Short mmCIF file of C-alpha atoms and ligand atoms in Angstrom, two decimals:
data_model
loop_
_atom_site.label_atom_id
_atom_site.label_comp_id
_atom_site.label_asym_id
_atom_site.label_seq_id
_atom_site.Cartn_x
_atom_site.Cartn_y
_atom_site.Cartn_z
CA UNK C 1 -5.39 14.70 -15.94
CA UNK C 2 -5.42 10.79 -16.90
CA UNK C 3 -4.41 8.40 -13.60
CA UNK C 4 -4.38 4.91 -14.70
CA UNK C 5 -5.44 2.70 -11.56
CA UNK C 6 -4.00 -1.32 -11.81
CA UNK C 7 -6.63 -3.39 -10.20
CA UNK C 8 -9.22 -0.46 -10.20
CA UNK C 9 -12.12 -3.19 -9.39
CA UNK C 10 -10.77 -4.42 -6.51
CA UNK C 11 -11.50 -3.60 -2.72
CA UNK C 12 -9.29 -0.33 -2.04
CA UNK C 13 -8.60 -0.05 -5.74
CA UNK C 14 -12.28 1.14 -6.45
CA UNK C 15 -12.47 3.61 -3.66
CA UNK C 16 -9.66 5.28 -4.97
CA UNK C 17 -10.66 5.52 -8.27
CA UNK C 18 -14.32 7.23 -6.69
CA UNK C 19 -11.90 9.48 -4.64
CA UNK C 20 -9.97 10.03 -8.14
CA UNK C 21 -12.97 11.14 -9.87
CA UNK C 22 -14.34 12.84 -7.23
CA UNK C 23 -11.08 15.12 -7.31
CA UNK C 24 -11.21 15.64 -10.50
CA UNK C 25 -9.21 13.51 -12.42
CA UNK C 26 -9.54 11.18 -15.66
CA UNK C 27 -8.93 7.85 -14.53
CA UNK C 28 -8.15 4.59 -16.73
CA UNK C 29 -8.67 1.12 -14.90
CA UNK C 30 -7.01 -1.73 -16.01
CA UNK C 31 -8.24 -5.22 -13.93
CA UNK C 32 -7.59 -8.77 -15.26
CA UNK C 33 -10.81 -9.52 -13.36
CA UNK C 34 -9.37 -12.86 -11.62
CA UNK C 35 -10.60 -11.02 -7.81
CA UNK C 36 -13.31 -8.65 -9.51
CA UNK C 37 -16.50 -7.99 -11.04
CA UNK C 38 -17.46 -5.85 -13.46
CA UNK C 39 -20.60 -4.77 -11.16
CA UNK C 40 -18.02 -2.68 -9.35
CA UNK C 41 -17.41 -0.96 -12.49
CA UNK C 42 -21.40 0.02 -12.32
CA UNK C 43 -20.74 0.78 -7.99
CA UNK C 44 -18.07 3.30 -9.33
CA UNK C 45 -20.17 4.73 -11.57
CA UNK C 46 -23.62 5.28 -9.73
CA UNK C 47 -21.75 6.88 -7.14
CA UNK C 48 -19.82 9.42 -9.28
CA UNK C 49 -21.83 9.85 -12.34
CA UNK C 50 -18.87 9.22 -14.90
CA UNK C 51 -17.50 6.22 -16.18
CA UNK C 52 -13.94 5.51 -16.14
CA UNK C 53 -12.52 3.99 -19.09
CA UNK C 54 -12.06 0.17 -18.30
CA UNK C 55 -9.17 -1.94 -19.81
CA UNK C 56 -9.63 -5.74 -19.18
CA UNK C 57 -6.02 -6.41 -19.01
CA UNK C 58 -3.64 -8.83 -17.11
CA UNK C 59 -0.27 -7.48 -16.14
CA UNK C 60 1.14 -10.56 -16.24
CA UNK C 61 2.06 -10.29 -19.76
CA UNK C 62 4.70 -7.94 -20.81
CA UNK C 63 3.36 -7.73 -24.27
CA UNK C 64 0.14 -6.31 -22.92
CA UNK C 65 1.61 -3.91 -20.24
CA UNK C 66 3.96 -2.25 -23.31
CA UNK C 67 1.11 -2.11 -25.84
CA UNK C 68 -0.97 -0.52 -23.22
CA UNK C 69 1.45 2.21 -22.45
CA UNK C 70 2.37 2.96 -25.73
CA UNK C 71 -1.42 3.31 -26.84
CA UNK C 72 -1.85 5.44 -23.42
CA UNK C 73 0.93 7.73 -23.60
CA UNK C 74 -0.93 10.84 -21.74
CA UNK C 75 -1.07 9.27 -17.97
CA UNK C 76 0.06 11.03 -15.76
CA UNK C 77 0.42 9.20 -12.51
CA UNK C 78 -0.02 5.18 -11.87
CA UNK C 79 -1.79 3.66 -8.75
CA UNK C 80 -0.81 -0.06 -8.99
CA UNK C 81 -3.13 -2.15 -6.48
CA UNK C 82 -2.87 -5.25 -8.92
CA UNK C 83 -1.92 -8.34 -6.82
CA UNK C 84 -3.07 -11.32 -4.57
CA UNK C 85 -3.26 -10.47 -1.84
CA UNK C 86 -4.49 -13.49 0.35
CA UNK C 87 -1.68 -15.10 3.05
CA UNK C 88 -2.53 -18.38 3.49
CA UNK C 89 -2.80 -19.15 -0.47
CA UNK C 90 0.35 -17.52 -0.95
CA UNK C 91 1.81 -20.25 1.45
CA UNK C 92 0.66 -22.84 -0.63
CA UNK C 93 1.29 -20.93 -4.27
CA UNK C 94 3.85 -18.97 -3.93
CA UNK C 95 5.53 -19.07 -7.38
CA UNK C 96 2.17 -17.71 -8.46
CA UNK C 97 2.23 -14.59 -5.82
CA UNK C 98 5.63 -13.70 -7.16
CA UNK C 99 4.74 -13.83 -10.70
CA UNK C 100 1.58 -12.07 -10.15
CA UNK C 101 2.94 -9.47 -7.24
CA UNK C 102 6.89 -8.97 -8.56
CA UNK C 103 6.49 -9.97 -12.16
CA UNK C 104 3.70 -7.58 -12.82
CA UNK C 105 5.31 -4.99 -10.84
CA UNK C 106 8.42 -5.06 -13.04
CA UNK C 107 6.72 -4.82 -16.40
CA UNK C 108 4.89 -1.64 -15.31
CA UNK C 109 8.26 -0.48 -14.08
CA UNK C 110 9.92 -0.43 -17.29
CA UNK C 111 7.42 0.95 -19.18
CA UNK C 112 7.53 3.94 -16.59
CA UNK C 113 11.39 4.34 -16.72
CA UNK C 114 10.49 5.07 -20.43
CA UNK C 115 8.49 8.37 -19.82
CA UNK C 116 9.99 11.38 -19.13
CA UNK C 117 8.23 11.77 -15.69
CA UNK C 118 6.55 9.45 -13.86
CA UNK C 119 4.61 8.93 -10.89
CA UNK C 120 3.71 5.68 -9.12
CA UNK C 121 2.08 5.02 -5.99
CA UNK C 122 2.21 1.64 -4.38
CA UNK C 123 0.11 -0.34 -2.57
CA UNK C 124 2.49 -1.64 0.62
CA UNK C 125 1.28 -3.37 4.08
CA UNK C 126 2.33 -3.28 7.51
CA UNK C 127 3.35 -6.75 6.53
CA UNK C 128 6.33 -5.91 5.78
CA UNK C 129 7.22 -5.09 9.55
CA UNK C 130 6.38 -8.18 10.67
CA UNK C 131 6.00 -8.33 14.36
CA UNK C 132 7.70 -4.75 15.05
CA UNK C 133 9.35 -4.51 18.82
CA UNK C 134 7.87 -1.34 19.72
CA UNK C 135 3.94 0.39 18.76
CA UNK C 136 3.08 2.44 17.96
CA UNK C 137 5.37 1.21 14.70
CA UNK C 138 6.91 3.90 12.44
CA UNK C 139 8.22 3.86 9.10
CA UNK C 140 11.78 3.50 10.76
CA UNK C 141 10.75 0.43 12.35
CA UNK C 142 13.41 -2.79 11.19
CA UNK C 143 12.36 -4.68 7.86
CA UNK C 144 11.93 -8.05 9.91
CA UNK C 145 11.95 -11.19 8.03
CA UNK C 146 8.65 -11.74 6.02
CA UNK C 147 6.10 -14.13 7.16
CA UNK C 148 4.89 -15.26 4.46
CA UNK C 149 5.80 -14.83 0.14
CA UNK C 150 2.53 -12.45 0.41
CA UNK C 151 4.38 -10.67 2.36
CA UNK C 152 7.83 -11.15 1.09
CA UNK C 153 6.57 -9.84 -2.32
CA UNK C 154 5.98 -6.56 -0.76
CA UNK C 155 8.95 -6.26 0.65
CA UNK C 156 10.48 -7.38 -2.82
CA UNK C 157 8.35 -4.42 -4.33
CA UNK C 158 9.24 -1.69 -1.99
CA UNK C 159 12.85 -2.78 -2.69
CA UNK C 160 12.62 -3.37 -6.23
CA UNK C 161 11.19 0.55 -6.48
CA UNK C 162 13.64 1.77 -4.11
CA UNK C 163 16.38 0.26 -6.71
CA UNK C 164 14.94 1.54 -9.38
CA UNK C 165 14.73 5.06 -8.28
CA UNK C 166 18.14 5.30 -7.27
CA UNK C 167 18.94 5.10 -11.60
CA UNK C 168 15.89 6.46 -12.84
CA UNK C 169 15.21 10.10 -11.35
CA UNK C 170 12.34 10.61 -13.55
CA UNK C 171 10.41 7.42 -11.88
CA UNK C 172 8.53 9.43 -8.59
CA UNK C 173 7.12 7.03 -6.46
CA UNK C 174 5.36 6.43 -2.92
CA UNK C 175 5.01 3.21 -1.10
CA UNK C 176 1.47 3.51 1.05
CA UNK C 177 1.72 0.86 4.00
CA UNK C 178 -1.76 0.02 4.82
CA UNK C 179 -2.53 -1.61 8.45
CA UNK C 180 -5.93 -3.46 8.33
CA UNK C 181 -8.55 -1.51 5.87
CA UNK C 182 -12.18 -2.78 6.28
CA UNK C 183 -15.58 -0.89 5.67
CA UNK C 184 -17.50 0.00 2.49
CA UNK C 185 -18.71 3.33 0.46
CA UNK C 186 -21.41 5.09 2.46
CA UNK C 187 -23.47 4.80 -0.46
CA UNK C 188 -23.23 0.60 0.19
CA UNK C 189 -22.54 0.83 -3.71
CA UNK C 190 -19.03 -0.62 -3.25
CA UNK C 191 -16.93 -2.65 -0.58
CA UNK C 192 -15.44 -5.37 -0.11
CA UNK C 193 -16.19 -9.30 -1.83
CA UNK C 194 -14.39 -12.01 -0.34
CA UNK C 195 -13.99 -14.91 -3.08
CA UNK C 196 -15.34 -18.24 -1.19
CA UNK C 197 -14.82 -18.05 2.63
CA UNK C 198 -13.36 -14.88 3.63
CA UNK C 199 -9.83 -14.81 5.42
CA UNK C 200 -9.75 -11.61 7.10
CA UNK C 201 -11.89 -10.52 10.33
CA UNK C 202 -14.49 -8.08 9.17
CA UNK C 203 -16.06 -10.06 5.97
CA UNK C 204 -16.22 -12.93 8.29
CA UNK C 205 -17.89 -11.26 10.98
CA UNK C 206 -20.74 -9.76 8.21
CA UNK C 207 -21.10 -12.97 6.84
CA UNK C 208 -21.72 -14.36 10.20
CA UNK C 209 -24.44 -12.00 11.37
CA UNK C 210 -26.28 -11.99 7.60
CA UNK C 211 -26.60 -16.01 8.41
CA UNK C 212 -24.29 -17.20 5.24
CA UNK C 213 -21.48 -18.61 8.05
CA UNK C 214 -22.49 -20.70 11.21
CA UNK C 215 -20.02 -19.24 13.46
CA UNK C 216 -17.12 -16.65 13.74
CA UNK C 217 -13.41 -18.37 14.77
CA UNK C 218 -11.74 -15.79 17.07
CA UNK C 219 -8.22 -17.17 16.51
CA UNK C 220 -6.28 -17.33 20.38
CA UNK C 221 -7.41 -15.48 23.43
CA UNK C 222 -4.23 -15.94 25.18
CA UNK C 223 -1.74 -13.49 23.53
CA UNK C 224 -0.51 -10.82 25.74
CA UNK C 225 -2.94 -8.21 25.03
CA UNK C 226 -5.24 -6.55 27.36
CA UNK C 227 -8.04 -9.09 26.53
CA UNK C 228 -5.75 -11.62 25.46
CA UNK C 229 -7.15 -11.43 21.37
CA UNK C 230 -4.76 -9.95 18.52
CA UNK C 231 -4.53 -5.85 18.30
CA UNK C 232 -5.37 -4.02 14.76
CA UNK C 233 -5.36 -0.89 13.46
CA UNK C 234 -8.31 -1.16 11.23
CA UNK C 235 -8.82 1.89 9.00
CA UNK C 236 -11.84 2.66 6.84
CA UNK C 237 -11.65 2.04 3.10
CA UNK C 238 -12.20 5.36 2.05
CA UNK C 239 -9.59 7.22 4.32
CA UNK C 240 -7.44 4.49 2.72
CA UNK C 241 -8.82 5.50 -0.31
CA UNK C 242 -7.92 9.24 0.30
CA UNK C 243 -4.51 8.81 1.05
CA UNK C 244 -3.47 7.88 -2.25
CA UNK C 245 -5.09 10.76 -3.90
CA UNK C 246 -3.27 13.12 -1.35
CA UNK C 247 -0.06 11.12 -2.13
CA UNK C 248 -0.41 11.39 -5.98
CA UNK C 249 -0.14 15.28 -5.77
CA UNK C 250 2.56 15.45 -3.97
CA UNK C 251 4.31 13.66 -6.47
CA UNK C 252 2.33 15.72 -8.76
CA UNK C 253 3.24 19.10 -7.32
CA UNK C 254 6.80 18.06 -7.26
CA UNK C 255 6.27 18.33 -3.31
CA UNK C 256 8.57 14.65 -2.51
CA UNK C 257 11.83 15.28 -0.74
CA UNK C 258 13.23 11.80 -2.54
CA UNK C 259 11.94 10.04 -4.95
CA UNK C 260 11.00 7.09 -2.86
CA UNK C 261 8.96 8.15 0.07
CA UNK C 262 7.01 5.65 2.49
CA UNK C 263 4.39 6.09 4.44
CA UNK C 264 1.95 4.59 7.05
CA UNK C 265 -1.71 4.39 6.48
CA UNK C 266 -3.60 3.32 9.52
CA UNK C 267 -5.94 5.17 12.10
CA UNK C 268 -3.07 5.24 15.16
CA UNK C 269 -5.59 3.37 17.18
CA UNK C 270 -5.51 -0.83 17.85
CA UNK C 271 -8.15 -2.55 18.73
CA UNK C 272 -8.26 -6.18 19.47
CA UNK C 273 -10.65 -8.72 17.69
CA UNK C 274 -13.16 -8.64 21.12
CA UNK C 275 -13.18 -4.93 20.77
CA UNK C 276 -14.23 -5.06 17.20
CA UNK C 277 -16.52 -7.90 17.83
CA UNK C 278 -18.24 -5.40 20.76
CA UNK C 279 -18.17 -3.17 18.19
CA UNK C 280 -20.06 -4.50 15.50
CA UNK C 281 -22.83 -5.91 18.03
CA UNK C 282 -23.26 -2.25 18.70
CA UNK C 283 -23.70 -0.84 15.81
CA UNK C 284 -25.63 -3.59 14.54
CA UNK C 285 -27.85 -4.73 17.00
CA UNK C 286 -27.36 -8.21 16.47
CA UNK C 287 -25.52 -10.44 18.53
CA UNK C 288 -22.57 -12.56 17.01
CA UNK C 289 -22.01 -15.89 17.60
CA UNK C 290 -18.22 -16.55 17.60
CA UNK C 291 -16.23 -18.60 19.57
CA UNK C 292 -12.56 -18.91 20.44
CA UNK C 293 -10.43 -21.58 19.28
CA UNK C 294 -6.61 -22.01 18.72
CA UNK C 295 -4.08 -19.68 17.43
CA UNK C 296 -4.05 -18.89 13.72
CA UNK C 297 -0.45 -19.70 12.42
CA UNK C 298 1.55 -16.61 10.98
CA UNK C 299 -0.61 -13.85 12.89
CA UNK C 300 1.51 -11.35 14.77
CA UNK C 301 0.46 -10.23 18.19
CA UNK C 302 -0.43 -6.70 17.70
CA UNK C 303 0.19 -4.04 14.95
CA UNK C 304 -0.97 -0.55 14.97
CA UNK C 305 0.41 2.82 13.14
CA UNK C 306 2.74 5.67 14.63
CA UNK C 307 0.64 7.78 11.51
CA UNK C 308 2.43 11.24 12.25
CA UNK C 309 4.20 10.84 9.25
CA UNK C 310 1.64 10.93 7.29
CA UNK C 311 -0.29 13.32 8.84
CA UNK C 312 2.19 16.06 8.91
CA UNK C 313 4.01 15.24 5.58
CA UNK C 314 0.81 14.96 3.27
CA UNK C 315 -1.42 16.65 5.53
CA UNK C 316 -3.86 13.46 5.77
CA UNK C 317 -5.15 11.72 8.87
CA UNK C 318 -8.24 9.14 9.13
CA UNK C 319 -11.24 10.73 9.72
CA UNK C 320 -13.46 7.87 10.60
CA UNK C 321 -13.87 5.24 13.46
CA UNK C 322 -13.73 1.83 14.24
CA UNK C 323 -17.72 2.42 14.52
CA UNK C 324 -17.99 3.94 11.26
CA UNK C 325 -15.92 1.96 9.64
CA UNK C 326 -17.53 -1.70 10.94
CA UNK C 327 -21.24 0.02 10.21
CA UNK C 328 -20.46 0.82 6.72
CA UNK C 329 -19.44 -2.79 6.08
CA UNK C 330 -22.33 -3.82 7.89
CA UNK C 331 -24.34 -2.07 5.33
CA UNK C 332 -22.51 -2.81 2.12
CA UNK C 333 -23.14 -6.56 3.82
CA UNK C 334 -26.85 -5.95 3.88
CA UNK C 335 -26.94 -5.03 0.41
CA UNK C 336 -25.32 -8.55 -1.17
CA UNK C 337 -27.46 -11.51 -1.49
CA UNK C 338 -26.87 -14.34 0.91
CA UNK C 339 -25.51 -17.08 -1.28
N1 UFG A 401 -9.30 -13.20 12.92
C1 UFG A 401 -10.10 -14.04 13.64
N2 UFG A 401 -11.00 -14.81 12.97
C2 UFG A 401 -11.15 -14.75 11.61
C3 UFG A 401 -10.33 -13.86 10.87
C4 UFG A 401 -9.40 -13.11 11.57
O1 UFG A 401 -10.00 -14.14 14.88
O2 UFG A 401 -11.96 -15.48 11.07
C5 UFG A 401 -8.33 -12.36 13.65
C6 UFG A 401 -6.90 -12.63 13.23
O3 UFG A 401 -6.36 -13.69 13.99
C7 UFG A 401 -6.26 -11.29 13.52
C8 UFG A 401 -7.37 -10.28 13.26
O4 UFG A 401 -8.57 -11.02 13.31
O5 UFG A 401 -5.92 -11.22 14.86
C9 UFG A 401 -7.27 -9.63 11.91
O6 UFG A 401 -7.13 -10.62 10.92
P1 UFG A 401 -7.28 -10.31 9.36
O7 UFG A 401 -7.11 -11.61 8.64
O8 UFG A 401 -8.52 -9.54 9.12
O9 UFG A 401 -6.08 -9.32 9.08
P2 UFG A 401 -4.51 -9.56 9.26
O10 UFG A 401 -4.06 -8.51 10.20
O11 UFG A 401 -4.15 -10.94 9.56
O12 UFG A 401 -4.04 -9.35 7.77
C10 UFG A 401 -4.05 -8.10 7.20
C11 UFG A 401 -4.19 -8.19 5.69
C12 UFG A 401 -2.98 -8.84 5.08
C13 UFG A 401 -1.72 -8.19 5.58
C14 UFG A 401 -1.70 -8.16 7.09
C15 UFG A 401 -0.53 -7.43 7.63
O13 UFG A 401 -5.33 -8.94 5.35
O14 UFG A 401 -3.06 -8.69 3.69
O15 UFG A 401 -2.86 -7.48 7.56
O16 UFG A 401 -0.44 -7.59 9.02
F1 UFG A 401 -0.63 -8.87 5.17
#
């Protein structure tokens, strides 16, 4: 059965398509390469043995999304991870994060209305309940205003499925919320790559230890939390990775009760940055050096999953830990060349 995977090279992207092949499934990846390197393609397949057919393509013209369908007419499901994804530079760009997040999103879209079934899983965020009232935060929680037009295009996305759906019964589709995904392949064949100075916490906090930064920035010590530093729910890549294979059968086995489900993808459990910090010292034997400075504009105080959704609906629940999960990167870290 052919999946096609958007943005297959990317970070979560190509652990799913691993977990794809590892299930069994023919999988197509199409990646315009602008936040990717074909060495992943090579990752994927010295871990699995098989190549997956690779389509240099860039959503972001309609031309190429329609020629690719109609030259690809046997897929059977669509994982669409294409998109920026980075908050800050969609502050400063933002015409380009809607034309590379909605635009994109919409092409796909109508080629998928076309078929006579279709199934499309989505790559959401727990962005898109800003900073929720009550944790842990369920799929019920309010839509609050976005923070930022990274954000705002995933609440565009969620909504622009959800309309579509409601006129095209044939379109089956899941919207995966992911908290904070971090880690790498055990194999340390894949994980993450951070583009220039990485943003989030755990490439910065590798990048640190391996000697190519000077110091981690923990951003604010004086939020209400029990240590006064931001709570996560930081879930390893490849339970991330999982979910969307168990979400693609159930739209496979005709198992959805609508054809627009949501769900949370986290690990239940927050930690704050000091705890994951503590964390990676311990697993890595190597003491950080990090210091605190002011707050980082935008961040919410604390964010972690109310996962029983997921876990009793598709039957999936994270099976690693913070430990694993910050080791792994550690050692997919190890593996990249300083500079
Ligand atoms: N942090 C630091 N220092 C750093 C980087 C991060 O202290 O150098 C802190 C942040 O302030 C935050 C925590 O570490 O408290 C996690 O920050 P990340 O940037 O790793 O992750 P975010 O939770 O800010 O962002 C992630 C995704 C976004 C998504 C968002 C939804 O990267 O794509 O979750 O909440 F929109």
């Amino acid at each position: 059965m052919k999946i096609l995977v958007t943005g297959g090279l990317g970070f979560i992207g190509s652990h799913t398509v691993v977990q794809l092949q590892n299930s069994g499934y023919q999988v197509v990846i199409i990646d315009n390469l602008s936040n990717a390197s074909l060495e992943v393609l090579e990752g994927i397949v010295s871990i699995t043995g098989q190549p997956p057919i690779f389509e240099k393509l860039d959503l972001k013209s309609k031309v190429a999304v329609q020629t690719f369908f109609k030259t690809h007419q046997d897929i059977q499901g669509v994982i669409h991870f294409a998109a920026s994804k980075a908050v800050g530079e969609s502050v400063v760009n933002p015409l380009m994060y809607y034309e590379n997040n909605v635009n994109t999103l919409v092409y796909v879209l109508q080629e998928l209305t076309k078929l006579k079934v279709s199934n499309f899983i989505f790559s959401s965020s727990c962005t898109v309940y800003g900073q929720a009232d009550s944790m842990p935060i369920s799929e019920t929680a309010p839509i609050k205003e976005a923070q930022s037009p990274y954000g705002n295009t995933k609440q565009i996305g969620e909504e622009i499925i959800k309309d579509t759906c409601q006129v095209y019964p044939n379109l089956q589709s899941i919207a995966l919320r992911y908290f904070n995904p971090i880690g790498a392949h055990k194999s340390a064949k894949i994980g993450e790559l951070p583009i220039g100075v990485p943003q989030n916490l755990i490439p910065y906090i590798t990048q640190t230890a391996i000697g190519k930064r000077d110091q981690l920035s923990v951003f604010g010590n004086d939020y209400p939390t029990k240590d006064g530093t931001c709570v996560r729910d930081y879930i390893h890549v490849v339970d991330t990775a999982k979910a969307h294979v168990v979400a693609l059968q159930r739209l496979l086995n005709n198992e959805n009760q609508s054809n627009f489900e949501v769900f949370n993808i986290g690990t239940g459990q927050g930690s704050t940055v000091l705890e994951v910090i503590k964390t990676f010292e311990k697993v890595s034997n190597i003491k950080l050096n990090y210091n605190i400075v002011d707050r980082r504009p935008g961040d919410v105080v604390t964010a972690y999953a109310d996962t029983s959704k997921a876990n009793k609906i598709l039957g999936w629940q994270a099976e690693y830990d913070l430990e694993d999960a910050i080791l792994s990167a550690w050692n997919w870290q190890k593996t990249l060349k300083k500079d």
